[in-house]
Short mmCIF file of C-alpha atoms in Angstrom, two decimals:
data_model
loop_
_atom_site.label_atom_id
_atom_site.label_comp_id
_atom_site.label_asym_id
_atom_site.label_seq_id
_atom_site.Cartn_x
_atom_site.Cartn_y
_atom_site.Cartn_z
CA UNK A 24 60.63 -2.34 2.51
CA UNK A 25 59.14 -2.27 -1.11
CA UNK A 26 57.00 0.84 -1.06
CA UNK A 27 57.94 4.26 0.06
CA UNK A 28 54.66 5.62 -0.11
CA UNK A 29 53.57 7.42 2.84
CA UNK A 30 56.65 6.44 4.68
CA UNK A 31 58.69 9.10 6.79
CA UNK A 32 62.22 9.54 5.68
CA UNK A 33 65.01 11.48 7.34
CA UNK A 34 67.95 12.70 5.01
CA UNK A 35 70.93 14.59 6.68
CA UNK A 36 73.09 16.55 4.23
CA UNK A 37 69.85 16.71 2.19
CA UNK A 38 70.04 20.24 1.13
CA UNK A 39 72.64 19.56 -1.47
CA UNK A 40 74.40 17.18 -3.78
CA UNK A 41 73.78 13.63 -3.15
CA UNK A 42 71.50 14.18 -0.20
CA UNK A 43 69.34 16.78 -2.31
CA UNK A 44 68.83 13.94 -5.17
CA UNK A 45 67.85 11.20 -2.39
CA UNK A 46 65.47 13.70 -1.26
CA UNK A 47 64.05 14.48 -4.64
CA UNK A 48 63.58 10.70 -5.52
CA UNK A 49 61.85 10.01 -2.12
CA UNK A 50 59.42 12.65 -2.82
CA UNK A 51 58.96 11.09 -6.26
CA UNK A 52 58.25 7.83 -4.77
CA UNK A 53 55.71 9.30 -2.25
CA UNK A 54 57.43 9.43 0.99
CA UNK A 55 57.32 12.15 3.46
CA UNK A 56 60.69 13.60 3.86
CA UNK A 57 62.57 15.68 6.73
CA UNK A 58 65.66 17.24 5.59
CA UNK A 59 68.34 17.93 7.99
CA UNK A 60 71.05 20.24 7.10
CA UNK A 61 73.56 22.86 8.48
CA UNK A 62 73.23 25.38 6.03
CA UNK A 63 69.88 27.43 6.48
CA UNK A 64 70.14 29.00 2.93
CA UNK A 65 70.63 25.66 1.22
CA UNK A 66 67.94 24.05 3.16
CA UNK A 67 65.54 27.16 2.49
CA UNK A 68 66.32 26.73 -1.10
CA UNK A 69 65.79 22.87 -1.41
CA UNK A 70 62.30 23.48 0.83
CA UNK A 71 61.09 25.93 -1.84
CA UNK A 72 62.22 23.87 -4.77
CA UNK A 73 60.58 20.73 -3.83
CA UNK A 74 57.51 22.27 -1.90
CA UNK A 75 55.01 20.97 -4.73
CA UNK A 76 56.61 17.81 -5.21
CA UNK A 77 55.16 16.25 -1.80
CA UNK A 78 55.54 16.77 1.65
CA UNK A 79 58.84 17.96 2.92
CA UNK A 80 60.16 19.92 5.93
CA UNK A 81 63.34 20.98 7.12
CA UNK A 82 65.33 21.30 10.37
CA UNK A 83 68.72 23.01 10.60
CA UNK A 84 70.81 20.25 11.86
CA UNK A 85 74.64 19.97 12.94
CA UNK A 86 75.16 16.19 12.90
CA UNK A 87 78.44 16.74 14.96
CA UNK A 88 76.38 17.66 17.97
CA UNK A 89 74.20 14.98 19.52
CA UNK A 90 71.92 17.40 21.02
CA UNK A 91 71.21 18.65 17.39
CA UNK A 92 70.51 15.24 16.30
CA UNK A 93 68.19 14.63 19.20
CA UNK A 94 66.30 17.74 18.63
CA UNK A 95 66.02 16.77 15.00
CA UNK A 96 64.44 13.34 16.15
CA UNK A 97 62.27 15.22 18.48
CA UNK A 98 60.81 17.27 15.89
CA UNK A 99 60.23 14.10 13.42
CA UNK A 100 58.49 12.19 16.09
CA UNK A 101 56.42 15.42 17.28
CA UNK A 102 54.94 15.63 13.84
CA UNK A 103 54.90 12.03 12.66
CA UNK A 104 55.31 9.98 15.50
CA UNK A 105 57.57 7.62 13.44
CA UNK A 106 60.59 7.38 11.08
CA UNK A 107 61.02 4.56 8.73
CA UNK A 108 63.95 5.60 6.50
CA UNK A 109 67.14 7.29 8.02
CA UNK A 110 69.58 8.47 5.81
CA UNK A 111 72.89 9.31 7.78
CA UNK A 112 74.25 11.30 4.74
CA UNK A 113 76.02 14.38 5.91
CA UNK A 114 79.78 14.27 5.16
CA UNK A 115 82.78 16.79 4.85
CA UNK A 116 86.46 16.29 3.74
CA UNK A 117 89.85 17.90 4.60
CA UNK A 118 92.61 19.08 2.33
CA UNK A 119 94.85 16.35 0.69
CA UNK A 120 97.97 15.92 3.00
CA UNK A 121 100.76 13.79 4.29
CA UNK A 122 99.53 12.18 7.43
CA UNK A 123 102.21 13.83 9.40
CA UNK A 124 100.94 17.09 7.99
CA UNK A 125 97.63 16.81 9.04
CA UNK A 126 96.29 18.87 11.90
CA UNK A 127 94.21 18.08 15.11
CA UNK A 128 91.51 20.14 13.76
CA UNK A 129 91.43 18.26 10.53
CA UNK A 130 90.59 15.17 12.38
CA UNK A 131 88.47 16.70 15.09
CA UNK A 132 86.16 18.30 12.24
CA UNK A 133 85.85 15.65 9.64
CA UNK A 134 85.60 12.74 12.04
CA UNK A 135 83.21 14.63 14.07
CA UNK A 136 80.73 15.06 11.28
CA UNK A 137 81.46 11.98 9.03
CA UNK A 138 81.70 9.48 12.10
CA UNK A 139 80.17 11.20 14.99
CA UNK A 140 77.37 12.15 12.45
CA UNK A 141 76.42 8.62 11.50
CA UNK A 142 76.73 7.69 15.36
CA UNK A 143 74.59 10.61 16.48
CA UNK A 144 71.76 9.78 14.15
CA UNK A 145 71.84 6.24 15.19
CA UNK A 146 71.69 7.02 18.82
CA UNK A 147 68.76 9.77 18.40
CA UNK A 148 66.68 7.51 15.84
CA UNK A 149 67.35 3.89 16.24
CA UNK A 150 66.29 3.35 19.85
CA UNK A 151 62.66 4.89 18.90
CA UNK A 152 62.49 3.12 15.71
CA UNK A 153 63.11 -0.04 17.24
CA UNK A 154 60.47 1.01 20.13
CA UNK A 155 57.80 1.66 17.40
CA UNK A 156 57.91 -1.90 16.21
CA UNK A 157 57.58 -0.72 12.62
CA UNK A 158 59.47 -2.04 9.70
CA UNK A 159 62.51 0.53 9.13
CA UNK A 160 65.98 1.07 7.48
CA UNK A 161 69.24 2.86 8.19
CA UNK A 162 71.42 4.01 5.14
CA UNK A 163 74.76 5.11 6.12
CA UNK A 164 76.73 6.99 3.35
CA UNK A 165 80.39 5.79 3.31
CA UNK A 166 82.89 6.09 0.23
CA UNK A 167 84.80 3.75 -1.96
CA UNK A 168 87.81 5.95 -0.42
CA UNK A 169 88.39 4.15 2.81
CA UNK A 170 85.31 1.81 2.72
CA UNK A 171 87.01 0.04 -0.08
CA UNK A 172 90.46 1.18 -0.64
CA UNK A 173 91.92 4.61 0.69
CA UNK A 174 93.49 7.21 -1.35
CA UNK A 175 96.72 7.58 0.61
CA UNK A 176 96.74 11.39 0.54
CA UNK A 177 93.22 11.67 2.26
CA UNK A 178 94.09 9.85 5.25
CA UNK A 179 91.59 12.01 7.33
CA UNK A 180 88.56 11.31 5.01
CA UNK A 181 89.39 7.99 4.17
CA UNK A 182 89.67 6.85 7.87
CA UNK A 183 86.13 8.24 8.58
CA UNK A 184 84.64 6.44 5.74
CA UNK A 185 86.28 3.18 6.82
CA UNK A 186 84.81 3.80 10.03
CA UNK A 187 81.42 4.25 8.49
CA UNK A 188 81.44 0.83 6.69
CA UNK A 189 82.72 -0.94 9.90
CA UNK A 190 79.85 0.78 12.01
CA UNK A 191 77.22 0.00 9.28
CA UNK A 192 78.22 -3.78 9.05
CA UNK A 193 78.10 -4.23 13.20
CA UNK A 194 74.62 -2.27 12.97
CA UNK A 195 73.21 -4.37 10.47
CA UNK A 196 74.35 -7.61 12.19
CA UNK A 197 72.81 -6.28 15.43
CA UNK A 198 69.59 -5.15 14.34
CA UNK A 199 69.30 -8.94 12.69
CA UNK A 200 70.53 -10.72 16.02
CA UNK A 201 68.40 -8.63 18.10
CA UNK A 202 65.34 -9.75 16.03
CA UNK A 203 64.21 -5.99 15.45
CA UNK A 204 62.29 -5.12 12.44
CA UNK A 205 64.76 -2.92 11.24
CA UNK A 206 67.94 -3.39 8.63
CA UNK A 207 70.64 -1.16 7.60
CA UNK A 208 72.74 -0.60 4.46
CA UNK A 209 76.01 0.99 3.78
CA UNK A 210 75.91 3.21 0.56
CA UNK A 211 78.66 3.90 -1.53
CA UNK A 212 78.22 6.85 -4.17
CA UNK A 213 79.53 5.50 -7.14
CA UNK A 214 79.29 5.11 -10.93
CA UNK A 215 81.69 7.85 -11.91
CA UNK A 216 82.94 11.27 -10.70
CA UNK A 217 80.86 12.81 -8.18
CA UNK A 218 80.33 16.61 -8.71
CA UNK A 219 78.87 17.44 -5.08
CA UNK A 220 79.64 19.83 -2.25
CA UNK A 221 82.17 17.51 -0.90
CA UNK A 222 84.66 19.34 -2.86
CA UNK A 223 83.81 22.87 -1.13
CA UNK A 224 83.12 21.58 2.22
CA UNK A 225 85.38 24.18 3.80
CA UNK A 226 82.31 26.68 3.48
CA UNK A 227 80.95 24.84 6.51
CA UNK A 228 83.90 24.37 8.52
CA UNK A 229 83.56 26.19 12.04
CA UNK A 230 86.15 29.03 12.90
CA UNK A 231 87.00 27.30 15.85
CA UNK A 232 87.91 24.19 13.89
CA UNK A 233 89.87 26.19 11.21
CA UNK A 234 93.25 24.43 10.00
CA UNK A 235 95.94 25.06 11.89
CA UNK A 236 98.50 25.20 9.02
CA UNK A 237 98.40 26.71 5.38
CA UNK A 238 97.48 24.16 2.56
CA UNK A 239 97.66 23.83 -1.16
CA UNK A 240 94.22 24.84 -2.81
CA UNK A 241 91.79 22.10 -2.66
CA UNK A 242 91.44 20.77 -6.21
CA UNK A 243 88.38 21.04 -8.13
CA UNK A 244 86.30 18.40 -9.91
CA UNK A 245 88.06 19.21 -13.11
CA UNK A 246 91.55 18.75 -11.46
CA UNK A 247 90.85 15.61 -10.23
CA UNK A 248 89.21 14.23 -13.37
CA UNK A 249 92.63 15.48 -14.98
CA UNK A 250 94.75 13.60 -12.55
CA UNK A 251 92.84 10.49 -12.78
CA UNK A 252 93.06 10.54 -16.75
CA UNK A 253 96.86 10.81 -16.31
CA UNK A 254 96.84 7.70 -14.15
CA UNK A 255 94.99 6.11 -17.10
CA UNK A 256 91.62 6.13 -15.36
CA UNK A 257 88.73 7.96 -17.44
CA UNK A 258 85.90 9.05 -15.35
CA UNK A 259 82.67 10.14 -16.25
CA UNK A 260 80.51 12.35 -14.13
CA UNK A 261 77.78 10.27 -12.59
CA UNK A 262 74.10 11.72 -12.71
CA UNK A 263 73.15 12.17 -8.99
CA UNK A 264 69.48 11.58 -9.36
CA UNK A 265 70.27 8.31 -11.07
CA UNK A 266 72.67 7.50 -8.25
CA UNK A 267 69.92 8.10 -5.68
CA UNK A 268 67.33 5.93 -7.83
CA UNK A 269 69.73 3.34 -7.53
CA UNK A 270 70.13 3.76 -3.71
CA UNK A 271 66.58 3.57 -3.37
CA UNK A 272 66.40 0.30 -5.39
CA UNK A 273 69.11 -0.95 -3.23
CA UNK A 274 66.86 -0.65 -0.31
CA UNK A 275 64.01 -2.54 -1.88
CA UNK A 276 66.18 -5.43 -2.82
CA UNK A 277 67.26 -5.56 0.69
CA UNK A 278 71.07 -5.09 -0.17
CA UNK A 279 73.31 -4.28 2.45
CA UNK A 280 76.11 -3.02 0.00
CA UNK A 281 74.54 -0.38 -2.26
CA UNK A 282 77.10 0.36 -4.95
CA UNK A 283 77.07 0.94 -8.70
CA UNK A 284 79.66 -1.56 -10.20
CA UNK A 285 80.26 -3.54 -6.92
CA UNK A 286 81.82 -6.04 -8.96
CA UNK A 287 84.79 -4.10 -9.40
CA UNK A 288 85.01 -3.47 -5.68
CA UNK A 289 85.04 -7.05 -5.16
CA UNK A 290 88.17 -7.20 -7.50
CA UNK A 291 89.87 -4.47 -5.64
CA UNK A 292 89.41 -6.30 -2.33
CA UNK A 293 90.51 -9.37 -3.69
CA UNK A 294 93.88 -7.75 -4.70
CA UNK A 295 94.19 -5.95 -1.41
CA UNK A 296 93.91 -9.30 0.41
CA UNK A 297 96.39 -10.79 -1.78
CA UNK A 298 98.57 -8.24 -0.84
CA UNK A 299 98.00 -8.31 2.71
CA UNK A 300 98.35 -12.21 2.52
CA UNK A 301 101.94 -11.52 1.13
CA UNK A 302 102.67 -8.91 4.37
CA UNK A 303 102.69 -6.21 1.32
CA UNK A 304 101.36 -2.62 1.61
CA UNK A 305 97.70 -3.21 0.24
CA UNK A 306 97.73 0.22 -1.76
CA UNK A 307 99.17 -0.07 -5.30
CA UNK A 308 100.85 3.54 -5.45
CA UNK A 309 101.10 2.95 -9.14
CA UNK A 310 97.40 3.06 -9.62
CA UNK A 311 96.89 6.30 -7.14
CA UNK A 312 97.08 10.02 -8.56
CA UNK A 313 98.86 12.42 -6.49
CA UNK A 314 96.98 15.57 -6.05
#
């Protein structure tokens, strides 16, 4: 898909962070955008902010609910009769913890949003997109943390994003083998430190899935930057609008993996493969900051 002008795009988690920037760049490219987000106030804000930038609507959406995603799809198809671009972008994270100190609610909430949200989006939209017979594309947001190499203290989040990467690969292969007019990509937000709402996702955590144990305060972006610098890694903050433009260009270029600095990921994966080939732990603990 080379031209987004006039195309209908759906972005979950589109009211803040990377999702907001994707919405902004889609509008700049002439797309008609439907934003799905669980935060009413944030949704109202982004709709007001971009009201003159193009055609934009919003639907309060809880991606962990299949019913909520079906409702979003119903509204999109009732209004436009088509969806060309589906961005399964919404995501949350749990506090850093040893695996044995994570809780049932950590796993239920994070995997419900990050994995369930992608699957609910696929089930709600992809059958209709296939039936419509038009060219379309699905973009699932993963993370280098899990999709490439996990941070050991983020087992809940990293495992969810590893699952998103696997789902995306299977989806893309199946869309090709079934000879549909759809394709898929996995998007790895990258290029530097990402100052997004993922650092404060507890604001959207349902009371019934509150963490059962107390935990250390979630590190701020500044805390993480300091920890990485202590590990010898200097990170610059990535401009989110630039990242969104890179994502859209990746779609135009028909890339399955959309990631700034993907060459570095290749090196990381080669090193992990070599350790696996030696029956060793793939994670290099010396390179991992402990937060």
